[in-house]
Short mmCIF file of C-alpha atoms in Angstrom, two decimals:
data_model
loop_
_atom_site.label_atom_id
_atom_site.label_comp_id
_atom_site.label_asym_id
_atom_site.label_seq_id
_atom_site.Cartn_x
_atom_site.Cartn_y
_atom_site.Cartn_z
CA MET A 1 -5.16 -2.48 29.86
CA GLN A 2 -5.66 -6.04 28.66
CA VAL A 3 -6.90 -9.22 30.34
CA ILE A 4 -3.97 -11.48 29.33
CA LYS A 5 -0.51 -10.06 30.03
CA ARG A 6 2.61 -10.76 28.02
CA VAL A 7 5.51 -12.64 29.57
CA GLU A 8 8.68 -10.55 29.42
CA GLY A 9 10.60 -11.44 26.27
CA GLY A 10 7.79 -13.63 24.89
CA GLU A 11 5.24 -13.29 22.11
CA GLN A 12 2.16 -11.17 22.61
CA PRO A 13 -0.66 -13.38 24.02
CA HIS A 14 -2.95 -14.94 21.40
CA TRP A 15 -5.30 -17.82 20.63
CA PRO A 16 -3.75 -20.15 18.04
CA LEU A 17 -5.94 -20.98 15.02
CA GLY A 18 -4.08 -23.02 12.41
CA PRO A 19 -1.52 -20.73 10.75
CA PHE A 20 -3.06 -17.67 12.44
CA GLN A 21 -2.78 -16.03 15.86
CA ILE A 22 -6.02 -14.45 17.11
CA ARG A 23 -5.59 -11.23 19.11
CA LEU A 24 -8.43 -9.07 20.42
CA PRO A 25 -8.19 -5.54 21.87
CA PHE A 26 -8.50 -5.33 25.67
CA VAL A 27 -8.08 -9.13 25.83
CA HIS A 28 -4.67 -9.67 24.21
CA TYR A 29 -3.44 -6.09 23.85
CA ARG A 30 -4.21 -2.68 25.27
CA TRP A 31 -5.86 0.26 23.51
CA GLU A 32 -3.31 2.86 22.31
CA MET A 33 -4.49 6.48 22.53
CA ALA A 34 -1.95 7.92 20.06
CA GLU A 35 -2.95 5.42 17.35
CA MET A 36 -6.61 6.13 18.09
CA ILE A 37 -6.06 9.83 17.36
CA GLN A 38 -4.22 9.04 14.13
CA GLY A 39 -6.92 6.61 13.03
CA MET A 40 -9.60 9.28 13.47
CA ILE A 41 -7.76 11.43 10.93
CA MET A 42 -6.02 9.04 8.54
CA PHE A 43 -9.17 7.04 7.83
CA VAL A 44 -9.86 9.71 5.21
CA VAL A 45 -7.24 8.07 2.97
CA GLY A 46 -9.50 5.02 2.81
CA LEU A 47 -12.38 7.26 1.76
CA ALA A 48 -10.17 8.59 -1.03
CA MET A 49 -10.89 5.41 -3.00
CA ILE A 50 -14.49 6.59 -3.52
CA PRO A 51 -13.65 8.88 -6.49
CA LEU A 52 -11.97 5.94 -8.25
CA LEU A 53 -14.93 3.67 -7.57
CA GLU A 54 -17.20 6.31 -9.08
CA SER A 55 -15.06 7.02 -12.15
CA THR A 56 -13.67 3.59 -13.07
CA LEU A 57 -16.53 1.30 -12.03
CA GLY A 58 -19.46 3.68 -12.40
CA ILE A 59 -20.58 3.17 -8.79
CA PRO A 60 -22.65 5.93 -7.09
CA TYR A 61 -21.36 7.58 -3.92
CA GLU A 62 -23.78 5.82 -1.54
CA ALA A 63 -22.73 2.37 -2.76
CA ALA A 64 -19.07 3.38 -2.86
CA LEU A 65 -19.30 4.42 0.80
CA ALA A 66 -20.57 0.92 1.59
CA PHE A 67 -17.54 -0.47 -0.26
CA THR A 68 -15.28 1.48 2.11
CA PHE A 69 -17.00 -0.10 5.12
CA ILE A 70 -16.12 -3.56 3.86
CA ALA A 71 -12.57 -2.36 3.23
CA GLY A 72 -12.50 -0.91 6.77
CA ILE A 73 -13.46 -4.26 8.27
CA LEU A 74 -10.79 -6.03 6.22
CA TYR A 75 -8.10 -3.56 7.33
CA THR A 76 -8.52 -4.94 10.85
CA LEU A 77 -7.84 -8.57 9.83
CA PRO A 78 -3.99 -8.55 9.85
CA ALA A 79 -3.68 -7.47 13.50
CA LEU A 80 -6.56 -9.80 14.40
CA LEU A 81 -4.89 -12.80 12.69
CA GLY A 82 -1.29 -12.22 13.80
CA VAL A 83 0.39 -10.01 11.18
CA PRO A 84 2.62 -7.24 12.66
CA LEU A 85 2.20 -4.91 9.65
CA VAL A 86 -0.25 -2.02 9.21
CA PRO A 87 -2.16 -2.96 6.03
CA GLY A 88 -3.42 -0.77 3.22
CA TRP A 89 -3.67 -0.89 -0.57
CA ILE A 90 -1.14 -2.09 -3.10
CA THR A 91 -0.75 1.61 -3.71
CA PRO A 92 2.07 1.58 -6.31
CA ALA A 93 -0.05 -0.79 -8.40
CA ILE A 94 -3.01 1.61 -8.60
CA PRO A 95 -1.79 3.36 -11.79
CA VAL A 96 -1.22 -0.04 -13.41
CA VAL A 97 -4.70 -1.18 -12.37
CA LEU A 98 -6.21 2.04 -13.75
CA VAL A 99 -4.46 1.53 -17.09
CA TYR A 100 -5.82 -2.03 -17.13
CA LEU A 101 -9.37 -0.82 -16.34
CA LYS A 102 -9.24 1.75 -19.15
CA GLY A 103 -9.79 -1.14 -21.54
CA PHE A 104 -13.27 -1.70 -20.08
CA GLU A 105 -16.40 0.42 -20.05
CA PRO A 106 -17.33 1.77 -16.57
CA GLY A 107 -20.18 -0.30 -15.23
CA PRO A 108 -20.71 -4.08 -15.39
CA GLU A 109 -17.79 -4.61 -17.78
CA ALA A 110 -15.27 -2.82 -15.53
CA ILE A 111 -16.65 -4.52 -12.40
CA GLN A 112 -16.16 -7.92 -14.04
CA ALA A 113 -12.62 -6.97 -15.07
CA LEU A 114 -11.71 -5.83 -11.55
CA PHE A 115 -13.26 -8.99 -10.07
CA ALA A 116 -11.10 -11.14 -12.38
CA LEU A 117 -7.98 -9.20 -11.44
CA GLN A 118 -8.59 -9.31 -7.69
CA ILE A 119 -9.46 -13.02 -7.68
CA GLU A 120 -6.19 -13.72 -9.50
CA VAL A 121 -4.22 -11.59 -7.02
CA ALA A 122 -5.89 -13.51 -4.18
CA LEU A 123 -5.02 -16.86 -5.79
CA ILE A 124 -1.38 -15.84 -6.25
CA PHE A 125 -1.07 -14.85 -2.60
CA PHE A 126 -2.88 -17.98 -1.40
CA ILE A 127 -0.90 -20.47 -3.50
CA LEU A 128 2.47 -18.89 -2.73
CA GLY A 129 1.61 -18.53 0.95
CA ALA A 130 0.32 -22.08 1.34
CA THR A 131 3.27 -23.59 -0.54
CA ARG A 132 5.83 -21.13 0.92
CA LEU A 133 7.09 -20.33 -2.56
CA GLY A 134 6.54 -16.55 -2.37
CA SER A 135 10.11 -15.49 -1.73
CA LYS A 136 11.49 -18.00 -4.25
CA LEU A 137 9.30 -16.65 -7.06
CA VAL A 138 10.45 -13.08 -6.54
CA GLU A 139 14.09 -14.23 -6.41
CA ILE A 140 13.94 -15.64 -9.96
CA ILE A 141 12.38 -12.49 -11.44
CA PRO A 142 15.17 -10.37 -12.98
CA ASN A 143 16.12 -7.41 -10.81
CA SER A 144 15.83 -5.03 -13.76
CA LEU A 145 12.26 -6.20 -14.44
CA LYS A 146 11.20 -5.84 -10.80
CA SER A 147 12.75 -2.39 -10.48
CA GLY A 148 11.37 -1.30 -13.86
CA ILE A 149 7.87 -2.29 -12.78
CA ILE A 150 8.19 -0.34 -9.52
CA ILE A 151 9.62 2.74 -11.26
CA GLY A 152 7.04 2.52 -14.04
CA ALA A 153 4.23 2.37 -11.51
CA GLY A 154 5.63 5.50 -9.89
CA ILE A 155 5.88 7.35 -13.21
CA ALA A 156 2.32 6.33 -14.13
CA ALA A 157 1.04 7.55 -10.75
CA LEU A 158 2.76 10.91 -11.14
CA MET A 159 1.74 11.46 -14.78
CA GLY A 160 -1.86 10.60 -13.96
CA GLU A 161 -1.97 13.58 -11.60
CA LEU A 162 0.21 16.03 -13.56
CA LYS A 163 -1.00 15.40 -17.13
CA VAL A 164 -3.20 17.86 -19.02
CA GLY A 165 -6.71 17.25 -17.78
CA GLY A 166 -5.40 15.65 -14.59
CA ARG A 167 -6.16 16.77 -11.06
CA ILE A 168 -3.51 19.49 -11.20
CA ASP A 169 -5.49 21.40 -13.83
CA GLY A 170 -8.47 21.87 -11.54
CA THR A 171 -6.71 22.21 -8.18
CA PRO A 172 -3.12 23.33 -8.82
CA ILE A 173 -2.55 25.38 -5.65
CA SER A 174 -3.75 22.88 -3.06
CA LEU A 175 -2.19 19.91 -4.87
CA ILE A 176 1.26 21.45 -5.41
CA LEU A 177 1.53 22.98 -1.94
CA GLY A 178 0.13 19.86 -0.28
CA ALA A 179 2.59 17.64 -2.15
CA PHE A 180 5.56 19.84 -1.24
CA ILE A 181 4.57 20.03 2.43
CA SER A 182 3.98 16.28 2.67
CA ALA A 183 7.23 15.47 0.87
CA TYR A 184 9.15 17.86 3.12
CA ILE A 185 7.82 16.24 6.30
CA LEU A 186 8.29 12.68 5.08
CA PHE A 187 11.54 12.81 3.10
CA SER A 188 13.43 16.05 3.74
CA VAL A 189 16.91 15.74 5.28
CA SER A 190 16.58 19.17 6.88
CA PHE A 191 13.26 18.27 8.54
CA LYS A 192 14.80 15.07 9.93
CA ARG A 193 17.46 17.23 11.55
CA LEU A 194 14.74 19.41 13.05
CA THR A 195 13.13 16.35 14.65
CA GLU A 196 16.39 15.62 16.47
CA ASN A 197 16.27 18.91 18.38
CA HIS A 198 12.66 20.09 18.39
CA PRO A 199 9.87 18.11 20.13
CA ILE A 200 7.18 19.81 18.02
CA ALA A 201 8.85 18.65 14.80
CA ARG A 202 9.01 15.09 16.18
CA LYS A 203 5.30 15.16 16.96
CA ILE A 204 4.52 16.41 13.45
CA ALA A 205 6.71 13.66 11.96
CA ASN A 206 4.82 11.01 13.95
CA PHE A 207 1.69 11.78 11.95
CA GLY A 208 3.33 11.01 8.59
CA MET A 209 1.38 12.45 5.66
CA VAL A 210 -1.54 13.69 7.78
CA PRO A 211 -0.22 17.26 8.37
CA GLY A 212 0.39 17.82 4.65
CA MET A 213 -2.98 16.34 3.76
CA ILE A 214 -4.86 18.51 6.25
CA LEU A 215 -3.01 21.66 5.12
CA ALA A 216 -3.76 20.82 1.48
CA MET A 217 -7.46 20.50 2.31
CA ILE A 218 -7.49 23.81 4.20
CA ILE A 219 -5.67 25.54 1.33
CA GLY A 220 -8.16 24.06 -1.14
CA TRP A 221 -11.06 25.46 0.86
CA ILE A 222 -9.40 28.89 1.30
CA VAL A 223 -8.60 29.41 -2.39
CA GLY A 224 -11.93 27.95 -3.51
CA GLU A 225 -10.58 24.90 -5.33
CA TYR A 226 -12.89 22.69 -3.27
CA PRO A 227 -16.38 23.54 -1.96
CA LEU A 228 -16.83 23.97 1.75
CA PRO A 229 -18.26 20.91 3.48
CA GLU A 230 -21.88 20.60 4.50
CA ILE A 231 -21.56 19.01 7.92
CA GLU A 232 -24.26 16.48 8.77
CA TRP A 233 -24.79 14.98 12.21
CA GLY A 234 -25.51 11.44 13.26
CA MET A 235 -24.22 8.11 12.00
CA THR A 236 -23.39 7.22 8.42
CA ASP A 237 -25.87 5.08 6.50
CA PRO A 238 -23.99 3.16 3.80
CA ASN A 239 -26.34 1.68 1.20
CA PHE A 240 -25.50 -2.02 1.23
CA ALA A 241 -28.62 -2.86 -0.78
CA LEU A 242 -27.41 -0.58 -3.57
CA LEU A 243 -23.91 -2.05 -3.21
CA SER A 244 -25.24 -5.52 -4.04
CA GLU A 245 -26.32 -4.30 -7.49
CA TYR A 246 -22.65 -3.69 -8.40
CA LEU A 247 -21.31 -7.13 -7.55
CA VAL A 248 -20.58 -9.98 -9.99
CA PHE A 249 -23.53 -11.93 -8.57
CA ASN A 250 -25.79 -9.36 -10.27
CA VAL A 251 -23.71 -7.98 -13.16
CA GLY A 252 -22.44 -11.43 -14.18
CA PHE A 253 -19.09 -13.18 -13.99
CA PRO A 254 -16.32 -12.32 -16.48
CA ASN A 255 -15.51 -14.49 -19.49
CA LEU A 256 -12.27 -16.42 -19.98
CA GLU A 257 -10.70 -13.67 -22.11
CA THR A 258 -11.04 -11.16 -19.25
CA TYR A 259 -9.25 -13.52 -16.87
CA LEU A 260 -6.42 -13.97 -19.38
CA ILE A 261 -6.06 -10.22 -19.93
CA ALA A 262 -5.85 -9.67 -16.16
CA ILE A 263 -2.94 -12.10 -15.58
CA PRO A 264 0.01 -9.69 -16.32
CA THR A 265 -1.50 -6.97 -14.11
CA ALA A 266 -2.09 -9.50 -11.32
CA ILE A 267 1.54 -10.66 -11.48
CA ILE A 268 2.82 -7.09 -11.45
CA ALA A 269 0.58 -6.28 -8.46
CA TYR A 270 1.99 -9.26 -6.58
CA VAL A 271 5.61 -8.31 -7.31
CA ILE A 272 4.94 -4.80 -6.00
CA ALA A 273 3.11 -6.16 -2.95
CA PHE A 274 5.95 -8.54 -2.12
CA GLY A 275 8.27 -5.52 -2.15
CA ASP A 276 5.93 -3.95 0.42
CA ILE A 277 6.23 -7.06 2.61
CA VAL A 278 10.01 -6.81 2.49
CA ILE A 279 9.87 -3.11 3.38
CA GLY A 280 7.42 -3.77 6.24
CA PHE A 281 9.49 -6.49 7.87
CA THR A 282 12.66 -4.45 7.36
CA LEU A 283 11.08 -1.65 9.39
CA VAL A 284 10.11 -4.14 12.12
CA LYS A 285 13.56 -5.75 12.23
CA ARG A 286 15.16 -2.32 12.46
CA ILE A 287 13.42 -1.58 15.76
CA ASP A 288 12.95 -5.14 17.07
CA HIS A 289 16.34 -5.21 18.78
CA LEU A 290 15.33 -2.14 20.81
CA ARG A 291 12.39 -4.00 22.36
CA THR A 292 13.68 -7.12 24.08
CA ASP A 293 10.40 -7.34 26.01
CA GLU A 294 8.47 -8.69 23.00
CA LYS A 295 9.27 -11.42 20.49
CA ILE A 296 7.67 -10.68 17.10
CA ASP A 297 6.75 -13.57 14.82
CA MET A 298 7.57 -12.31 11.31
CA SER A 299 5.87 -14.98 9.19
CA VAL A 300 5.88 -14.14 5.49
CA ASP A 301 3.51 -17.07 4.85
CA ARG A 302 0.92 -15.68 7.27
CA VAL A 303 1.07 -12.29 5.53
CA HIS A 304 0.42 -14.04 2.20
CA LEU A 305 -2.57 -15.97 3.55
CA VAL A 306 -4.18 -12.96 5.26
CA THR A 307 -3.68 -10.81 2.15
CA ALA A 308 -5.25 -13.59 0.06
CA ILE A 309 -8.31 -13.67 2.35
CA ARG A 310 -8.74 -9.90 2.10
CA ASN A 311 -8.54 -9.93 -1.70
CA PHE A 312 -10.99 -12.86 -1.98
CA ILE A 313 -13.56 -11.07 0.16
CA HIS A 314 -13.02 -7.79 -1.71
CA ALA A 315 -13.48 -9.47 -5.09
CA LEU A 316 -16.78 -10.99 -4.00
CA LEU A 317 -18.25 -8.20 -1.87
CA ALA A 318 -16.45 -4.94 -2.80
CA PRO A 319 -14.10 -4.96 -5.84
CA TRP A 320 -11.35 -2.50 -4.93
CA PRO A 321 -9.16 -0.60 -7.45
CA GLY A 322 -6.45 -0.25 -4.81
CA LEU A 323 -6.47 -4.02 -4.19
CA ALA A 324 -5.80 -5.34 -0.67
CA GLY A 325 -2.14 -4.76 0.14
CA PRO A 326 0.01 -6.02 3.03
CA LEU A 327 1.40 -2.62 3.97
CA TRP A 328 0.53 1.05 4.31
CA THR A 329 4.11 2.29 4.42
CA ALA A 330 3.52 5.71 5.99
CA ALA A 331 1.21 4.43 8.74
CA HIS A 332 3.38 1.38 9.48
CA ALA A 333 6.52 3.51 9.72
CA THR A 334 4.77 5.81 12.19
CA VAL A 335 3.66 2.88 14.35
CA ALA A 336 7.13 1.33 14.23
CA GLU A 337 8.80 4.56 15.34
CA ARG A 338 6.51 4.88 18.37
CA TYR A 339 6.95 1.20 19.18
CA ALA A 340 10.73 1.70 19.30
CA ILE A 341 10.38 4.24 22.13
CA GLY A 342 9.40 1.55 24.61
CA ARG A 343 6.60 -0.43 26.22
CA LYS A 344 5.14 2.59 27.98
CA SER A 345 4.75 4.31 24.64
CA MET A 346 3.26 1.26 22.86
CA GLU A 347 2.52 -2.02 24.64
CA SER A 348 2.89 -4.22 21.53
CA ILE A 349 3.38 -3.87 17.78
CA TYR A 350 -0.06 -5.47 17.49
CA SER A 351 -1.68 -2.97 19.84
CA GLY A 352 -0.50 -0.11 17.63
CA GLY A 353 -1.69 -1.55 14.31
CA GLY A 354 -4.86 -3.02 15.82
CA THR A 355 -5.94 0.20 17.52
CA PHE A 356 -5.19 2.26 14.41
CA TRP A 357 -7.52 0.41 12.02
CA ILE A 358 -10.26 -0.39 14.52
CA THR A 359 -10.45 3.36 15.14
CA GLY A 360 -10.46 3.95 11.38
CA LEU A 361 -13.47 1.65 11.07
CA ILE A 362 -15.26 3.48 13.88
CA ALA A 363 -14.51 6.84 12.22
CA LEU A 364 -16.31 5.64 9.08
CA MET A 365 -19.49 5.48 11.14
CA ILE A 366 -19.23 9.09 12.35
CA LEU A 367 -21.22 11.16 9.85
CA PRO A 368 -19.72 14.60 10.77
CA LEU A 369 -16.22 13.30 9.99
CA VAL A 370 -17.27 11.67 6.72
CA THR A 371 -19.17 14.74 5.50
CA LEU A 372 -16.33 17.05 6.58
CA PHE A 373 -13.88 15.28 4.30
CA LYS A 374 -16.30 14.40 1.46
CA PRO A 375 -15.58 17.47 -0.76
CA VAL A 376 -11.79 17.02 -0.52
CA LEU A 377 -11.48 13.26 -1.06
CA PRO A 378 -9.74 13.79 -4.44
CA ILE A 379 -6.84 15.65 -2.78
CA ALA A 380 -6.30 12.78 -0.33
CA LEU A 381 -6.07 10.32 -3.23
CA SER A 382 -3.81 12.64 -5.25
CA LEU A 383 -1.35 13.15 -2.40
CA THR A 384 -1.28 9.40 -1.75
CA LEU A 385 -0.44 8.71 -5.40
CA ILE A 386 2.18 11.48 -5.67
CA LEU A 387 4.01 10.40 -2.51
CA THR A 388 3.79 6.79 -3.63
CA ALA A 389 5.34 7.82 -6.95
CA TYR A 390 8.31 9.33 -5.13
CA ILE A 391 8.80 6.23 -2.99
CA CYS A 392 8.48 3.88 -5.99
CA ILE A 393 11.06 5.74 -8.05
CA MET A 394 13.42 6.03 -5.08
CA VAL A 395 13.17 2.35 -4.09
CA GLY A 396 13.30 1.11 -7.68
CA MET A 397 16.47 3.10 -8.43
CA GLU A 398 18.15 1.90 -5.22
CA GLN A 399 17.74 -1.75 -6.24
CA LEU A 400 19.54 -1.37 -9.59
CA LYS A 401 23.19 -2.44 -9.38
CA THR A 402 24.63 -1.90 -12.88
CA SER A 403 24.25 0.54 -15.74
CA VAL A 404 22.87 -2.28 -17.90
CA GLU A 405 20.18 -3.02 -15.30
CA ARG A 406 19.33 0.68 -15.14
CA GLY A 407 18.94 0.81 -18.91
CA VAL A 408 16.66 -2.24 -19.05
CA ALA A 409 14.64 -1.00 -16.06
CA GLY A 410 14.22 2.41 -17.69
CA ILE A 411 12.76 0.88 -20.86
CA VAL A 412 10.43 -1.33 -18.80
CA ALA A 413 9.33 1.68 -16.72
CA VAL A 414 8.53 3.85 -19.74
CA THR A 415 6.67 0.99 -21.44
CA LEU A 416 4.64 0.29 -18.32
CA ALA A 417 3.72 3.97 -17.89
CA MET A 418 2.26 4.23 -21.40
CA PRO A 419 -1.49 5.04 -21.34
CA ASP A 420 -2.46 1.77 -23.01
CA PRO A 421 -4.42 -1.07 -21.34
CA LYS A 422 -1.96 -3.57 -22.83
CA SER A 423 1.14 -1.73 -21.61
CA THR A 424 1.53 -4.12 -18.66
CA ILE A 425 1.85 -7.07 -21.04
CA PHE A 426 4.29 -5.17 -23.27
CA ALA A 427 6.39 -4.12 -20.27
CA VAL A 428 6.80 -7.70 -19.02
CA VAL A 429 7.63 -9.03 -22.50
CA VAL A 430 10.08 -6.20 -23.25
CA GLY A 431 11.75 -6.62 -19.86
CA LEU A 432 12.28 -10.36 -20.31
CA VAL A 433 13.56 -10.00 -23.88
CA LEU A 434 16.02 -7.26 -22.92
CA TYR A 435 17.15 -9.24 -19.88
CA PHE A 436 18.04 -12.33 -21.92
CA PHE A 437 19.55 -10.57 -24.95
CA ILE A 438 21.27 -7.57 -23.33
CA GLU A 439 21.77 -8.18 -19.64
CA LYS A 440 22.88 -11.84 -19.43
CA PRO A 441 26.51 -12.59 -20.34
CA ARG A 442 25.31 -16.05 -21.44
CA LEU A 443 21.89 -16.82 -22.89
CA LEU A 444 21.86 -20.17 -21.09
CA GLY A 445 22.99 -20.88 -17.55
CA LYS A 446 22.92 -18.96 -14.31
CA THR A 447 24.98 -15.79 -14.06
CA GLU A 448 25.83 -13.58 -11.13
CA THR A 449 25.09 -9.87 -11.35
CA LYS A 450 27.84 -7.58 -10.07
CA SER A 451 27.47 -3.89 -9.41
CA ASP A 452 29.50 -1.42 -11.44
CA ASP A 453 31.80 -0.86 -8.43
CA GLU A 454 32.33 -4.61 -7.93
CA ALA A 455 33.02 -5.13 -11.62
CA ALA A 456 35.56 -2.32 -11.63
CA ALA A 457 37.29 -3.76 -8.57
CA VAL A 458 37.85 -7.18 -10.16
CA ALA A 459 38.55 -6.00 -13.69
CA PRO A 460 42.20 -6.41 -14.75
CA GLN A 461 44.14 -3.21 -15.05
CA ALA A 462 44.92 -2.24 -18.64
CA LYS A 463 48.61 -2.21 -19.44
CA VAL A 464 49.78 1.17 -20.71
CA GLU A 465 52.87 1.28 -22.90
CA THR A 466 54.81 4.49 -23.51
CA PRO A 467 56.18 5.08 -26.98
#
């Protein structure tokens, strides 16, 4: 129950604060039990960033755990400030960020590099949100370049896990089976048909990637690919004092060259994140007409501003290789599907997302849960990256309209996926050059892109003469 009730057909109650809408649990929206249960399990995906913090930034586990607490607090900001999307990382950008960080030594140098990147991402979101230019910027970026970046990020994510020396070498059974199970539940046509007729299948589908992740962890323990957990009782004790030693205030701020090197990766991260915003609002619009009892304010500018705030705070207090993204696709899709069932199932879109991440933050404080999942954090990260790779490649291919666009996007994708810290710069340059010299009918002037089917429909029929 909540103190302030919603008027039928109106917006969820809130306190206005400039461009934001403040909503508190139990005051402006009710507590959702289903999302609470999911949050107690899916918080482990947030913990999965710890191995990357350890390997890329050289941060010890105790400090990395403190980083996840700051991330957990920031996950709650969108629902608090009036954004109807379940936030997460800019997950498809993680492989690109990792390639960028390979050019820096783990430790102070890598921390400075990540700070520069995340500050630039925050500035992009803030400027484009404040000026309302976000959608216009993405519109002028060639479709082939955008799709190539998305596909390339997916390829890089997949190759990072499947390459020689990657995670698959050490844990092949749990990783392969976990990936297949997760992909089957999330994407399989046959499983979707099962959900239409079997209540148990529908309940499994509501938990997104969680069933596959849990099964992968159990398999890893059974076959000995991961050590059994040593359960500890009590509350977690993140080392914030140790965390402070790995911030730019102590390791030093980056030089101008580092900021310049980070610019292409920051732009690519924004393009990918804007695609997430589009996907998130598409999911909301798809079910909004089913719920005439609530009017949802889908402000792209507010999403930009909130995402900017999260990235600014992360850069200063907890540099984050996953960056602060506007959408966790799997979790948001799950919330949206339950919201579509009706008000009894979920009181508001904000109550679902708000309950989910507040519970996730609480779960971070429960030491038995954290220690249970500690040995298998790498599998949670691997499954996230593999499933993200599938989605990136699928979405990127869907956006390409012509064979010429597909060719340019393919070259951009391969260039981006190269294991070179400068591959992001090369990919952008190659994509722009190919767009102007191959894709455009005229080097100067605006041209309209037609799909292969549209071009065939308007093309004049060739006249055939018989001898």
